[in-house]
CSV table of C-alpha atoms in Angstrom, one decimal:
chain,number,residue,atom,x,y,z
A,293,UNK,CA,8.9,-2.1,-24.8
A,294,UNK,CA,10.6,0.5,-26.9
A,295,UNK,CA,11.1,4.2,-26.2
A,296,UNK,CA,8.2,5.1,-28.5
A,297,UNK,CA,5.8,3.5,-26.0
A,298,UNK,CA,5.7,6.9,-24.3
A,299,UNK,CA,4.5,9.6,-26.7
A,300,UNK,CA,6.2,13.0,-26.5
A,301,UNK,CA,3.2,14.5,-24.6
A,302,UNK,CA,3.6,11.8,-21.9
A,303,UNK,CA,7.4,12.4,-21.9
A,304,UNK,CA,6.8,16.1,-21.3
A,305,UNK,CA,4.3,15.4,-18.5
A,306,UNK,CA,6.7,12.9,-16.9
A,307,UNK,CA,9.5,15.4,-17.1
A,308,UNK,CA,7.3,18.1,-15.4
A,309,UNK,CA,6.5,15.7,-12.6
A,310,UNK,CA,10.1,14.7,-12.1
A,311,UNK,CA,11.1,18.4,-12.1
A,312,UNK,CA,8.5,19.1,-9.4
A,313,UNK,CA,10.1,16.3,-7.3
A,314,UNK,CA,13.6,17.7,-7.8
A,315,UNK,CA,13.6,19.3,-4.4
A,316,UNK,CA,14.2,17.6,-1.1
A,317,UNK,CA,11.5,19.7,0.5
A,318,UNK,CA,8.9,19.0,-2.2
A,319,UNK,CA,9.7,15.3,-2.0
A,320,UNK,CA,9.3,15.4,1.7
A,321,UNK,CA,5.9,17.2,1.4
A,322,UNK,CA,4.7,14.6,-1.2
A,323,UNK,CA,5.9,11.7,1.0
A,324,UNK,CA,4.1,13.1,4.0
A,325,UNK,CA,0.9,13.3,2.0
A,326,UNK,CA,1.3,9.8,0.6
A,327,UNK,CA,1.7,8.5,4.2
A,328,UNK,CA,-1.4,10.4,5.2
A,329,UNK,CA,-3.5,8.6,2.6
A,330,UNK,CA,-6.2,9.8,0.3
A,331,UNK,CA,-8.0,11.9,2.9
A,332,UNK,CA,-4.9,14.2,3.1
A,333,UNK,CA,-4.0,16.6,5.9
A,334,UNK,CA,-4.9,20.2,6.8
A,335,UNK,CA,-2.1,22.4,5.7
A,336,UNK,CA,-1.1,23.2,9.3
A,337,UNK,CA,-0.6,19.5,10.0
A,338,UNK,CA,1.2,19.0,6.8
A,339,UNK,CA,3.6,21.8,7.8
A,340,UNK,CA,4.1,20.3,11.2
A,341,UNK,CA,4.8,16.8,9.9
A,342,UNK,CA,7.0,17.8,7.1
A,343,UNK,CA,8.9,20.5,8.9
A,344,UNK,CA,8.1,23.0,6.2
A,345,UNK,CA,5.7,25.9,7.0
A,346,UNK,CA,4.4,29.2,5.8
A,347,UNK,CA,5.1,30.7,2.4
A,348,UNK,CA,7.7,28.0,1.7
A,349,UNK,CA,5.1,25.3,2.1
A,350,UNK,CA,2.7,27.3,0.0
A,351,UNK,CA,5.3,27.6,-2.8
A,352,UNK,CA,6.1,23.9,-2.8
A,353,UNK,CA,2.4,22.9,-2.8
A,354,UNK,CA,1.8,25.2,-5.8
A,355,UNK,CA,4.6,23.5,-7.8
A,356,UNK,CA,3.4,20.0,-6.8
A,357,UNK,CA,-0.2,20.9,-7.7
A,358,UNK,CA,0.9,22.4,-11.1
A,359,UNK,CA,2.6,19.0,-11.8
A,360,UNK,CA,-0.7,17.2,-11.0
A,361,UNK,CA,0.8,15.4,-8.0
A,362,UNK,CA,-1.3,17.0,-5.2
A,363,UNK,CA,-4.6,18.7,-4.6
A,364,UNK,CA,-5.7,21.4,-2.2
A,365,UNK,CA,-9.4,21.6,-1.2
A,366,UNK,CA,-11.0,24.2,1.1
A,367,UNK,CA,-13.2,22.6,3.8
A,368,UNK,CA,-14.6,25.4,5.9
A,369,UNK,CA,-11.7,27.4,7.2
A,370,UNK,CA,-9.2,24.6,6.5
A,371,UNK,CA,-7.2,23.8,3.4
A,372,UNK,CA,-6.9,20.1,3.0
A,373,UNK,CA,-3.8,18.9,1.0
A,374,UNK,CA,-3.7,15.4,-0.5
A,375,UNK,CA,-1.6,13.3,-2.8
A,376,UNK,CA,-4.5,12.6,-5.1
A,377,UNK,CA,-2.4,11.6,-8.0
A,378,UNK,CA,-1.7,8.0,-7.1
A,379,UNK,CA,-2.2,6.7,-10.7
A,380,UNK,CA,0.3,9.4,-11.9
A,381,UNK,CA,2.9,8.4,-9.3
A,382,UNK,CA,2.4,4.8,-10.4
A,383,UNK,CA,2.9,6.0,-14.0
A,384,UNK,CA,6.2,7.7,-13.0
A,385,UNK,CA,7.4,4.5,-11.5
A,386,UNK,CA,6.3,2.4,-14.5
A,387,UNK,CA,8.0,4.9,-16.8
A,388,UNK,CA,11.3,4.4,-15.0
A,389,UNK,CA,11.0,0.6,-15.0
A,390,UNK,CA,9.3,0.0,-18.4
A,391,UNK,CA,12.6,-0.7,-20.1
A,392,UNK,CA,14.4,-2.3,-17.2
A,393,UNK,CA,17.3,-4.4,-18.4
A,394,UNK,CA,16.2,-4.0,-22.1
A,395,UNK,CA,19.8,-3.5,-23.2
A,396,UNK,CA,21.4,-6.0,-20.8
A,397,UNK,CA,23.0,-9.0,-22.4
A,398,UNK,CA,21.5,-11.3,-19.7
A,399,UNK,CA,18.4,-9.8,-18.1
A,400,UNK,CA,17.8,-11.0,-14.6
A,401,UNK,CA,14.3,-12.1,-13.6
A,402,UNK,CA,14.4,-10.0,-10.4
A,403,UNK,CA,14.7,-6.8,-12.5
A,404,UNK,CA,11.9,-7.6,-15.0
A,405,UNK,CA,8.9,-5.3,-14.9
A,406,UNK,CA,5.7,-6.8,-15.9
């Protein structure tokens, strides 16, 4: 696979998602939501599990949502947060591994992505 396999628009989207993950706290929030599964967590439980609460959590959720990695849904009086972008997260991983060992003189089978 060559570098042109990811059009510029996709590259921009990937860069935005990686930028959103460029914080230990945001990465922790996303990881907590991934562990919770598709049903997500009420924002209070998310804060308790991730150790990030209040306006800081709200700020990080906004950035993750703008990058398309999480969703927030109101259910009654609760806000349910979820890592709803599993295909996008898989795409990020695929993007990183798509050219694994492409320039190596002797690619190793264990590193091949396919």
